[in-house]
Amino acid sequence: MERIFGWKGKVLSINLTDRSYTALYPPKEVYHKFIGGRGIAGWFLRPHCTQAWDSADMPLIFFTGPLADTESPASGHFTVMSKSPLTGAVGDSSADGRFGLEIKRAGWDGIVFTGKSKQLCGVSIKDDTIEFLDAEHLKGKKISETPSALPKKSYLSSAASIASIGPAAENGVLFANISFDEDSFDGRAGLGLVMAGKGLKYIQVEGSGKTEIFNRDELLSGSEDIFRLVSASPILMGELGFPDYGTGALYDLINSRRMMPTYNFRETHFHNAENMNAWSYKQKFKTKKIGCNGCHILCKKKGKDGERMPEFETMSHFSALIGNSDMEKVMEASHICNEYGMDAISAASAIACYMEINKTDSDRFDFIELLKDIALSKGEGEILKYGSFKYASAVNHIDSSMSVKGLDLPAYDPRGAYGMALAYATSTRGGCHLRANPISHEILRKPVATDRFSFSGKARIIKLAEDMYAVVDSLTVCKFIFFAASLEEYSKIFSAVTGVYPDDLMRVGERIYYNERIMNFMNGFTGKDDDLPERFFKCGGTSGDGISIPPINREEFLETRSKYYKIRGLTQDGECTKEKCEELELQWIN
């Protein structure tokens, strides 16, 4: 067998129906054309993408990248992918933690689950040893209750990583997530429900192998280049950046820019932000730095008593979005989402939508109890568990759902950043800021500042950013490090690890992104779905402090979207073309 570097060259395929497993060996050209992570996960998903998310043949895919288990900076991520129960579109998440690392050390590039177990089960993996275990006794267990209740296996040590679902997934919440070692989550797409639909409560994985590297000296040299760039980044290493305040460092910045989603995006400035910001959390909870395996940025935070601090979007949505000024309730809401296994952005958005439609506020009802009801499918939670879009549609109030393609918008109002507006609309997984992450240049002003109230140049910027982050998610690297580094540095890292010298990583990213557009097109998505809620075109935000937040000009938005389609190689209806598929070496739709 040809010696391979970076990758393992094999994928573990597990069928939960008959509890069988086998090794798959993707062709070498697949690795070269899709890299790993999100790219190869999409390659595995595409043949099944038109099937129902809960069909036995729909795969649930966990995939690492070539840089995992190496000294490559910030390479501790991995991809989880399937069809989203919430949106019907491509559903994926870049998660962090040891789970991907242990998959790689166990000798696999990824794991593909198909089939359905008749009884709730768990799967334990140690290198080539795979065991299926009964998990009926774990039904209803919260995320923190699961690890201690797992059967002890002599071949697994305390280093084994655990992926598990909570009660939200078991109760049919469309935005249920998967927890990894109680510390990391695959947010947004509802893949916890896919896992529950397969009758899979948990996965344990541990590996004893090592990943071979082609040229370690070049890897270390390339890493030093990245470390130098990161050390000069104010947001990544500055005294007011992520290391001291976590992603919550964005809270005051976004509010001061008057683009903080407030009262379900009816306003864009939160009056009590100064008492709900990251500095306030640091003072109250005496936070300390923690981070992902092998990462020196340490952007996560825990309190002195071990409390997990909420990320920026959770801080914002459980305060400004629903009009809550009680920090303890934000902490409690975050804890509930983590314990029951729910995406915090979608959970808060469902509540905000409910509050608007029912003309109530956080002072007049207990949103904490409603959050629990959502997780347990009780009372009003029985319909809110389907998300804001389906809830608002059911009560004939669709304008109150602040979502794109059924995925709720995160904590950046698009009226305050027009690149973000376009990125939300064109994202293949729905209303997501991370597909193109334009906050880097529109808000943080890096690497080059752009006018956040202009669509000028944004079509090409967003297209190129989408391609770049498709590569980042396929290398399985943290997106944050690209506030400082670029694919130029990571191309050197990639070649040092794998011995492969790509002609153009951006071309690979374009292929990965277009493949996702094809899958969405096959599921009925067209240019009509690449749009924003009408609110942003009809109503302005909260102007003040010399900043005006007018409605987005719809004609300019549509003109920019048209330019994006042309640059992306789509028809003016947003549809994929056979010619572009051939150019990118992708299979056309049969």
Coordinates of C-alpha atoms in Angstrom, one line a residue:
M1 CA 0.0 0.0 0.0
E2 CA 1.3 3.5 -0.9
R3 CA 2.6 5.4 2.1
I4 CA 0.2 8.2 3.1
F5 CA 0.9 11.3 5.2
G6 CA -1.6 13.4 7.1
W7 CA -4.6 11.3 6.1
K8 CA -5.3 7.8 7.2
G9 CA -6.8 6.7 3.9
K10 CA -9.7 4.9 5.4
V11 CA -13.2 5.6 6.8
L12 CA -15.2 3.6 9.3
S13 CA -18.7 2.8 8.0
I14 CA -21.1 1.6 10.7
N15 CA -24.6 0.2 10.0
L16 CA -26.8 0.5 13.1
T17 CA -29.6 -1.6 11.7
D18 CA -27.6 -4.9 11.7
R19 CA -24.8 -3.6 13.9
S20 CA -22.1 -4.3 11.3
Y21 CA -19.1 -2.2 10.3
T22 CA -16.6 -2.1 7.5
A23 CA -13.6 0.0 6.3
L24 CA -14.0 2.2 3.3
Y25 CA -11.1 3.4 1.2
P26 CA -11.9 6.6 -0.7
P27 CA -9.8 7.0 -3.9
K28 CA -6.7 9.2 -3.5
E29 CA -8.2 11.8 -5.9
V30 CA -11.1 12.3 -3.5
Y31 CA -8.7 13.4 -0.8
H32 CA -7.0 15.8 -3.2
K33 CA -10.2 17.2 -4.6
F34 CA -12.1 17.6 -1.2
I35 CA -9.3 17.6 1.4
G36 CA -11.2 16.2 4.4
G37 CA -13.7 17.6 7.0
R38 CA -16.6 19.4 5.4
G39 CA -15.3 18.7 1.9
I40 CA -15.2 14.9 2.0
A41 CA -18.2 14.7 4.3
G42 CA -20.2 16.5 1.5
W43 CA -18.8 14.0 -1.0
F44 CA -20.2 11.1 1.2
L45 CA -23.5 12.9 1.7
R46 CA -24.4 13.8 -1.9
P47 CA -25.5 10.4 -3.1
H48 CA -28.1 10.3 -0.3
C49 CA -29.0 14.0 0.0
T50 CA -32.5 13.8 -1.5
Q51 CA -33.6 11.2 1.1
A52 CA -35.5 12.2 4.2
W53 CA -33.3 13.1 7.1
D54 CA -34.8 10.3 9.2
S55 CA -34.4 7.6 6.6
A56 CA -32.2 4.6 7.4
D57 CA -29.9 5.4 4.5
M58 CA -29.3 9.0 5.4
P59 CA -25.7 9.1 6.7
L60 CA -24.6 10.9 9.9
I61 CA -21.0 11.8 9.2
F62 CA -18.1 12.7 11.5
F63 CA -15.0 13.7 9.6
T64 CA -11.5 14.9 10.5
G65 CA -9.0 16.6 8.3
P66 CA -5.4 16.1 7.3
L67 CA -4.1 18.5 9.9
A68 CA -5.8 16.9 12.8
D69 CA -3.3 15.1 15.3
T70 CA -0.4 17.2 14.1
E71 CA 1.3 20.3 15.4
S72 CA -0.6 22.5 12.9
P73 CA -1.9 25.6 14.7
A74 CA -5.6 25.5 15.7
S75 CA -6.2 22.2 14.0
G76 CA -8.4 20.6 16.7
H77 CA -11.7 20.8 14.8
F78 CA -13.8 18.3 12.9
T79 CA -17.0 18.3 10.9
V80 CA -20.4 16.7 11.6
M81 CA -22.7 16.5 8.6
S82 CA -26.1 15.2 7.5
K83 CA -29.3 16.6 6.1
S84 CA -30.7 19.2 8.5
P85 CA -34.1 18.3 10.1
L86 CA -34.6 22.0 10.7
T87 CA -34.1 23.3 7.2
G88 CA -34.0 20.4 4.8
A89 CA -30.7 21.8 3.4
V90 CA -27.1 20.7 3.9
G91 CA -26.6 20.5 7.7
D92 CA -23.1 20.6 9.1
S93 CA -21.1 22.1 11.9
S94 CA -17.4 22.6 12.6
A95 CA -17.0 21.4 16.2
D96 CA -13.9 21.5 18.4
G97 CA -12.6 19.2 21.1
R98 CA -10.9 15.8 21.4
F99 CA -13.5 13.8 19.5
G100 CA -12.0 14.4 16.1
L101 CA -8.5 13.9 17.5
E102 CA -9.4 10.5 18.9
I103 CA -11.0 9.4 15.6
K104 CA -7.8 10.2 13.8
R105 CA -5.6 8.5 16.4
A106 CA -7.9 5.4 16.1
G107 CA -6.7 5.2 12.5
W108 CA -9.8 6.7 10.7
D109 CA -10.3 9.9 8.7
G110 CA -14.0 9.7 9.6
I111 CA -17.0 7.7 10.7
V112 CA -20.2 7.3 8.6
F113 CA -23.3 6.0 10.5
T114 CA -26.2 4.6 8.5
G115 CA -29.2 2.5 9.5
K116 CA -31.4 2.6 12.6
S117 CA -31.0 0.7 15.8
K118 CA -34.3 -0.8 17.1
Q119 CA -33.3 0.0 20.7
L120 CA -31.4 2.9 21.9
C121 CA -27.7 2.0 21.7
G122 CA -24.2 3.3 22.1
V123 CA -21.0 2.5 20.1
S124 CA -17.5 2.2 21.5
I125 CA -14.5 2.5 19.3
K126 CA -10.9 1.7 20.2
D127 CA -8.7 1.6 17.1
D128 CA -10.1 -1.3 15.1
T129 CA -12.3 -2.6 17.9
I130 CA -15.9 -1.6 17.6
E131 CA -18.6 -2.7 20.1
F132 CA -22.4 -2.0 20.2
L133 CA -23.9 -1.6 23.6
D134 CA -27.5 -1.2 24.9
A135 CA -28.3 2.3 26.0
E136 CA -32.0 2.1 26.9
H137 CA -31.1 2.8 30.5
L138 CA -29.7 6.2 29.4
K139 CA -32.9 7.5 27.8
G140 CA -33.8 10.9 29.2
K141 CA -30.3 11.4 30.6
K142 CA -29.0 14.9 30.4
I143 CA -25.6 15.6 28.8
S144 CA -23.7 15.7 32.1
E145 CA -25.4 12.6 33.4
T146 CA -24.4 10.3 30.5
P147 CA -20.6 9.8 30.9
S148 CA -20.8 8.4 34.5
A149 CA -23.6 6.0 33.5
L150 CA -21.7 4.4 30.6
P151 CA -20.5 0.8 31.1
K152 CA -16.8 0.5 31.9
K153 CA -14.7 -1.1 29.2
S154 CA -11.2 -2.4 29.8
Y155 CA -10.0 -1.3 26.4
L156 CA -11.0 2.3 26.9
S157 CA -9.2 4.7 29.2
S158 CA -10.3 8.0 30.7
A159 CA -8.9 9.7 27.6
A160 CA -11.8 8.3 25.5
S161 CA -13.9 11.1 24.0
I162 CA -17.7 10.9 24.2
A163 CA -20.3 12.3 21.8
S164 CA -23.8 12.2 23.2
I165 CA -27.3 13.6 22.8
G166 CA -29.6 14.9 25.4
P167 CA -33.4 14.9 26.1
A168 CA -34.0 17.6 23.4
A169 CA -33.0 15.2 20.6
E170 CA -35.0 12.4 22.1
N171 CA -38.1 14.7 22.3
G172 CA -37.9 15.7 18.6
V173 CA -36.4 19.2 18.9
L174 CA -35.5 20.2 15.3
F175 CA -32.5 22.2 16.6
A176 CA -31.1 19.5 18.9
N177 CA -27.3 19.2 18.9
I178 CA -24.6 16.7 19.7
S179 CA -22.3 17.3 22.7
F180 CA -18.7 16.3 22.7
D181 CA -17.2 15.7 26.2
E182 CA -19.7 18.1 27.7
D183 CA -17.6 21.0 26.4
S184 CA -18.2 21.4 22.7
F185 CA -21.3 21.2 20.5
D186 CA -22.3 20.9 16.9
G187 CA -24.7 23.8 16.8
R188 CA -27.4 25.0 14.4
A189 CA -28.4 22.2 12.0
G190 CA -30.2 19.8 14.4
L191 CA -27.9 16.9 13.9
G192 CA -28.6 15.7 17.4
L193 CA -32.1 14.8 16.1
V194 CA -30.5 12.8 13.3
M195 CA -28.5 10.9 15.8
A196 CA -31.6 10.2 17.9
G197 CA -33.4 9.1 14.8
K198 CA -30.8 6.4 14.3
G199 CA -31.3 5.2 17.9
L200 CA -27.8 6.3 18.9
K201 CA -27.4 7.8 22.3
Y202 CA -23.6 8.1 22.5
I203 CA -20.3 7.3 20.8
Q204 CA -17.0 6.6 22.6
V205 CA -13.8 6.8 20.7
E206 CA -10.2 6.4 21.6
G207 CA -7.1 5.9 19.5
S208 CA -3.5 4.8 20.2
G209 CA -1.9 5.6 16.8
K210 CA -0.1 8.6 15.4
T211 CA -0.4 10.6 12.2
E212 CA 2.6 10.5 9.9
I213 CA 3.9 13.9 8.7
F214 CA 5.7 14.4 5.4
N215 CA 8.1 17.2 6.5
R216 CA 8.1 18.1 10.2
D217 CA 10.7 20.9 9.7
E218 CA 8.5 22.6 7.1
L219 CA 5.5 22.2 9.4
L220 CA 7.3 23.8 12.3
S221 CA 8.5 26.6 10.1
G222 CA 5.0 27.3 8.7
S223 CA 3.6 27.2 12.2
E224 CA 6.0 29.8 13.4
D225 CA 4.8 32.1 10.6
I226 CA 1.2 31.7 11.8
F227 CA 2.2 32.3 15.5
R228 CA 3.8 35.6 14.5
L229 CA 0.7 36.8 12.7
V230 CA -1.6 35.7 15.6
S231 CA 0.6 37.5 18.1
A232 CA 0.1 40.8 16.2
S233 CA -3.8 40.4 16.1
P234 CA -5.7 42.6 18.6
I235 CA -8.8 40.4 18.6
L236 CA -6.9 37.2 19.0
M237 CA -4.2 38.2 21.5
G238 CA -5.0 41.8 22.6
E239 CA -5.9 42.8 26.1
L240 CA -9.5 43.4 25.1
G241 CA -9.7 40.4 22.8
F242 CA -10.7 36.7 23.0
P243 CA -8.1 35.5 25.4
D244 CA -9.3 37.7 28.3
Y245 CA -13.0 38.0 27.4
G246 CA -13.8 35.1 25.0
T247 CA -16.0 35.7 22.0
G248 CA -18.1 37.9 24.4
A249 CA -15.5 40.5 23.6
L250 CA -17.7 41.3 20.6
Y251 CA -20.7 42.2 22.8
D252 CA -19.9 45.9 23.3
L253 CA -18.5 46.3 19.9
I254 CA -21.6 45.0 18.1
N255 CA -23.9 47.0 20.3
S256 CA -21.9 50.2 19.8
R257 CA -22.1 49.7 16.0
R258 CA -25.9 49.6 16.5
M259 CA -26.3 46.2 15.0
M260 CA -27.2 44.1 18.1
P261 CA -30.4 42.2 17.4
T262 CA -32.8 43.4 20.0
Y263 CA -36.4 42.5 20.6
N264 CA -36.4 40.0 17.8
F265 CA -34.6 42.3 15.4
R266 CA -37.1 45.1 15.8
E267 CA -34.3 47.2 17.3
T268 CA -30.6 47.1 16.9
H269 CA -29.3 48.6 20.2
F270 CA -29.7 47.2 23.7
H271 CA -30.1 49.8 26.4
N272 CA -28.6 47.6 29.2
A273 CA -25.6 46.2 27.2
E274 CA -23.1 47.8 29.6
N275 CA -24.3 45.6 32.4
M276 CA -24.5 42.4 30.3
N277 CA -21.2 42.5 28.5
A278 CA -18.1 40.2 28.8
W279 CA -16.5 42.6 31.4
S280 CA -19.5 42.2 33.7
Y281 CA -19.3 38.4 33.4
K282 CA -15.6 38.5 34.2
Q283 CA -16.1 40.6 37.3
K284 CA -19.0 38.5 38.6
F285 CA -17.7 35.0 37.8
K286 CA -14.0 35.6 38.0
T287 CA -13.5 33.8 34.7
K288 CA -10.4 31.9 33.6
K289 CA -9.0 31.0 30.2
I290 CA -9.5 27.5 28.6
G291 CA -9.3 26.4 25.0
C292 CA -9.2 23.6 22.5
N293 CA -6.6 21.0 22.3
G294 CA -3.3 22.4 21.0
C295 CA -4.6 26.0 20.7
H296 CA -2.8 28.9 22.4
I297 CA -5.5 31.5 21.9
L298 CA -7.7 30.1 24.7
C299 CA -10.9 31.8 23.7
K300 CA -13.3 29.9 26.0
K301 CA -14.1 30.9 29.5
K302 CA -15.1 29.2 32.7
G303 CA -16.0 30.7 36.0
K304 CA -14.1 30.2 39.3
D305 CA -16.6 27.5 40.3
G306 CA -16.4 25.7 36.9
E307 CA -19.4 27.4 35.3
R308 CA -19.2 27.4 31.5
M309 CA -19.4 31.0 30.2
P310 CA -21.8 31.5 27.3
E311 CA -20.4 32.4 23.9
F312 CA -21.2 35.8 22.3
E313 CA -24.3 34.6 20.4
T314 CA -25.8 33.0 23.5
M315 CA -25.0 36.1 25.6
S316 CA -26.6 38.4 23.0
H317 CA -29.7 36.3 22.1
F318 CA -30.6 35.5 25.7
S319 CA -30.3 39.2 26.6
A320 CA -30.9 41.7 23.9
L321 CA -32.9 39.5 21.5
I322 CA -35.5 38.7 24.1
G323 CA -35.1 41.9 26.1
N324 CA -33.7 40.3 29.2
S325 CA -31.4 42.2 31.6
D326 CA -30.8 39.5 34.2
M327 CA -27.3 37.9 33.7
E328 CA -28.2 35.0 36.0
K329 CA -31.0 34.1 33.6
V330 CA -28.6 34.2 30.6
M331 CA -26.4 31.7 32.5
E332 CA -29.3 29.5 33.4
A333 CA -30.6 29.5 29.8
S334 CA -27.1 28.6 28.5
H335 CA -26.9 25.8 31.0
I336 CA -30.3 24.4 30.0
C337 CA -29.3 24.4 26.3
N338 CA -26.0 22.6 27.1
E339 CA -27.6 20.1 29.4
Y340 CA -30.6 19.2 27.3
G341 CA -28.7 19.5 24.0
M342 CA -30.2 22.4 22.1
D343 CA -28.7 25.1 19.8
A344 CA -28.9 28.3 21.8
I345 CA -29.3 30.6 18.8
S346 CA -32.4 28.8 17.5
A347 CA -33.8 28.2 21.0
A348 CA -33.6 31.9 21.9
S349 CA -34.9 32.9 18.4
A350 CA -38.0 30.6 18.9
I351 CA -38.7 32.3 22.2
A352 CA -38.2 35.8 20.7
C353 CA -40.5 35.0 17.8
Y354 CA -43.1 33.6 20.3
M355 CA -42.8 36.8 22.4
E356 CA -43.4 39.1 19.4
I357 CA -46.4 37.2 18.1
N358 CA -48.0 37.0 21.6
K359 CA -47.0 40.6 22.5
T360 CA -45.3 39.7 25.7
D361 CA -41.9 40.4 27.2
S362 CA -39.3 38.7 29.5
D363 CA -40.7 40.5 32.6
R364 CA -44.2 39.0 32.1
F365 CA -43.5 35.4 31.6
D366 CA -40.8 32.8 32.6
F367 CA -38.7 32.2 29.5
I368 CA -36.6 29.7 31.4
E369 CA -39.6 27.4 32.0
L370 CA -40.5 27.8 28.3
L371 CA -37.0 26.8 27.3
K372 CA -37.3 23.6 29.4
D373 CA -40.7 23.0 27.9
I374 CA -39.2 23.2 24.4
A375 CA -36.6 20.6 25.4
L376 CA -39.2 18.3 26.9
S377 CA -41.9 19.0 24.2
K378 CA -44.4 20.2 26.8
G379 CA -47.1 22.9 26.5
E380 CA -46.1 25.7 24.1
G381 CA -42.8 24.0 23.8
E382 CA -44.4 21.2 21.8
I383 CA -44.7 23.6 18.8
L384 CA -41.7 25.8 19.5
K385 CA -39.5 22.8 19.3
Y386 CA -39.9 23.0 15.5
G387 CA -38.2 26.4 15.4
S388 CA -39.3 29.9 14.7
F389 CA -40.0 29.5 11.0
K390 CA -42.3 26.5 11.4
Y391 CA -44.0 28.0 14.5
A392 CA -44.5 31.4 12.8
S393 CA -45.8 29.7 9.7
A394 CA -48.3 27.6 11.7
V395 CA -49.8 30.7 13.4
N396 CA -49.8 32.7 10.1
H397 CA -47.2 35.2 11.3
I398 CA -44.2 34.3 9.1
D399 CA -42.8 37.9 9.2
S400 CA -41.8 37.3 12.9
S401 CA -39.4 34.5 12.1
M402 CA -35.9 36.0 11.6
S403 CA -34.5 33.2 9.5
V404 CA -33.0 32.3 6.1
K405 CA -33.8 28.9 4.7
G406 CA -35.4 28.1 8.1
L407 CA -32.2 28.7 10.0
D408 CA -32.4 31.5 12.6
L409 CA -30.0 34.5 12.3
P410 CA -27.2 34.9 14.8
A411 CA -26.3 38.0 16.7
Y412 CA -25.4 40.4 13.9
D413 CA -28.1 42.6 12.4
P414 CA -27.7 42.7 8.6
R415 CA -28.8 46.3 8.4
G416 CA -25.5 47.1 10.1
A417 CA -23.2 45.2 7.8
Y418 CA -24.2 44.6 4.1
G419 CA -21.7 41.9 3.5
M420 CA -23.2 40.0 6.3
A421 CA -26.6 40.5 4.7
L422 CA -25.5 38.9 1.5
A423 CA -23.6 36.1 3.4
Y424 CA -26.8 35.2 5.3
A425 CA -28.8 35.0 2.1
T426 CA -26.3 32.9 0.1
S427 CA -25.2 30.5 2.9
T428 CA -25.7 26.9 2.0
R429 CA -26.8 26.0 5.5
G430 CA -29.2 28.9 6.0
G431 CA -28.8 32.1 8.1
C432 CA -25.2 31.6 9.1
H433 CA -22.5 34.1 9.6
L434 CA -19.6 31.6 9.5
R435 CA -20.0 30.5 5.9
A436 CA -18.2 33.8 4.9
N437 CA -17.5 35.5 8.3
P438 CA -17.6 39.1 6.9
I439 CA -17.4 40.4 10.5
S440 CA -13.6 40.2 10.0
H441 CA -13.4 43.1 7.5
E442 CA -16.7 44.9 8.2
I443 CA -16.5 45.1 12.0
L444 CA -12.9 44.1 13.0
R445 CA -11.5 46.0 10.0
K446 CA -9.1 43.1 9.1
P447 CA -7.3 42.3 6.9
V448 CA -8.7 45.3 4.9
A449 CA -11.6 47.5 6.2
T450 CA -14.7 47.7 4.0
D451 CA -17.6 50.1 4.2
R452 CA -20.2 48.1 6.1
F453 CA -23.1 50.2 4.7
S454 CA -22.2 49.5 1.1
F455 CA -22.7 46.5 -1.3
S456 CA -19.8 47.7 -3.4
G457 CA -17.4 44.8 -4.0
K458 CA -19.3 42.5 -1.6
A459 CA -20.5 40.0 -4.2
R460 CA -16.9 39.0 -5.0
I461 CA -15.7 39.3 -1.4
I462 CA -18.4 37.0 -0.1
K463 CA -17.9 34.4 -2.8
L464 CA -14.2 34.3 -2.2
A465 CA -14.7 34.1 1.6
E466 CA -17.2 31.2 1.2
D467 CA -14.6 29.4 -0.9
M468 CA -11.8 30.1 1.7
Y469 CA -13.9 28.9 4.7
A470 CA -14.9 25.8 2.8
V471 CA -11.2 25.0 2.7
V472 CA -10.8 26.0 6.4
D473 CA -13.6 23.6 7.5
S474 CA -12.1 20.9 5.3
L475 CA -8.6 21.3 6.8
T476 CA -10.5 21.3 10.1
V477 CA -8.9 24.4 11.4
C478 CA -10.5 27.0 13.7
K479 CA -12.0 29.9 11.8
F480 CA -10.8 32.5 14.4
I481 CA -7.2 32.1 13.5
F482 CA -8.0 33.4 10.0
F483 CA -8.6 36.8 11.6
A484 CA -4.7 36.8 11.4
A485 CA -3.5 34.1 9.1
S486 CA -4.5 33.2 5.5
L487 CA -4.6 30.2 3.1
E488 CA -1.1 31.3 2.0
E489 CA 0.3 30.2 5.4
Y490 CA -1.9 27.1 5.6
S491 CA -1.1 26.0 2.1
K492 CA 2.5 25.6 3.3
I493 CA 1.2 23.7 6.4
F494 CA -1.0 21.5 4.3
S495 CA 1.9 20.5 2.0
A496 CA 4.3 20.0 4.9
V497 CA 1.8 17.5 6.5
T498 CA 0.6 15.7 3.4
G499 CA 3.3 16.1 0.8
V500 CA 0.7 17.3 -1.6
Y501 CA 1.3 20.6 -3.3
P502 CA -2.1 21.9 -4.5
D503 CA -2.3 24.2 -7.4
D504 CA -5.0 26.3 -5.9
L505 CA -6.7 25.6 -2.5
M506 CA -9.3 28.3 -3.3
R507 CA -10.3 26.2 -6.3
V508 CA -10.9 23.3 -4.0
G509 CA -13.0 25.5 -1.8
E510 CA -15.1 26.6 -4.8
R511 CA -15.7 22.9 -5.6
I512 CA -16.8 22.1 -2.1
Y513 CA -19.2 25.0 -1.9
Y514 CA -20.7 24.4 -5.3
N515 CA -21.2 20.7 -4.3
E516 CA -23.3 22.0 -1.4
R517 CA -25.3 24.3 -3.7
I518 CA -26.0 21.3 -5.9
M519 CA -27.3 19.3 -3.0
N520 CA -29.6 22.1 -1.9
F521 CA -30.8 22.5 -5.5
M522 CA -31.5 18.8 -5.6
N523 CA -33.7 19.4 -2.5
G524 CA -35.7 22.2 -4.1
F525 CA -33.8 25.3 -3.0
T526 CA -33.6 28.1 -5.6
G527 CA -32.7 31.7 -5.7
K528 CA -36.0 32.6 -4.0
D529 CA -34.5 31.0 -0.9
D530 CA -31.4 33.3 -1.0
D531 CA -33.2 36.1 0.6
L532 CA -33.7 37.9 3.9
P533 CA -36.8 38.5 6.0
E534 CA -38.8 41.5 4.7
R535 CA -38.3 43.4 8.0
F536 CA -34.8 44.3 7.0
F537 CA -36.0 46.0 3.7
K538 CA -39.0 47.8 5.3
C539 CA -37.8 48.9 8.7
G540 CA -34.7 50.7 9.9
G541 CA -32.7 49.8 13.0
T542 CA -32.0 51.9 16.1
S543 CA -30.1 55.0 14.9
G544 CA -28.1 57.1 17.3
D545 CA -24.6 58.3 18.4
G546 CA -24.1 59.6 14.9
I547 CA -24.9 56.3 13.3
S548 CA -27.9 55.9 11.0
I549 CA -29.3 52.4 10.5
P550 CA -31.7 52.6 7.5
P551 CA -33.6 49.7 5.9
I552 CA -31.5 47.8 3.4
N553 CA -32.2 49.0 -0.2
R554 CA -33.8 45.9 -1.8
E555 CA -32.9 46.9 -5.3
E556 CA -29.2 47.2 -4.3
F557 CA -29.4 43.8 -2.5
L558 CA -30.9 42.1 -5.5
E559 CA -28.4 43.6 -7.9
T560 CA -25.5 42.4 -5.6
R561 CA -27.1 39.0 -5.4
S562 CA -27.3 38.9 -9.2
K563 CA -23.6 39.7 -9.4
Y564 CA -22.8 37.0 -6.8
Y565 CA -24.7 34.5 -9.0
K566 CA -22.6 35.4 -12.0
I567 CA -19.4 35.1 -10.1
R568 CA -20.4 31.9 -8.4
G569 CA -21.3 30.3 -11.8
L570 CA -25.1 30.1 -11.2
T571 CA -28.0 31.1 -13.4
Q572 CA -29.8 34.3 -12.6
D573 CA -32.4 32.2 -10.8
G574 CA -29.6 30.9 -8.5
E575 CA -29.5 27.5 -10.0
C576 CA -26.4 25.4 -10.7
T577 CA -25.2 24.7 -14.2
K578 CA -23.8 21.7 -16.0
E579 CA -21.0 23.8 -17.4
K580 CA -19.8 24.9 -14.0
C581 CA -20.0 21.3 -12.7
E582 CA -17.8 20.1 -15.5
E583 CA -15.3 23.0 -14.9
L584 CA -15.1 22.0 -11.2
E585 CA -15.0 18.3 -11.9
L586 CA -18.3 17.7 -10.1
Q587 CA -20.9 15.2 -11.2
W588 CA -23.9 16.8 -12.8
I589 CA -27.4 16.1 -11.5
N590 CA -28.8 12.9 -12.9

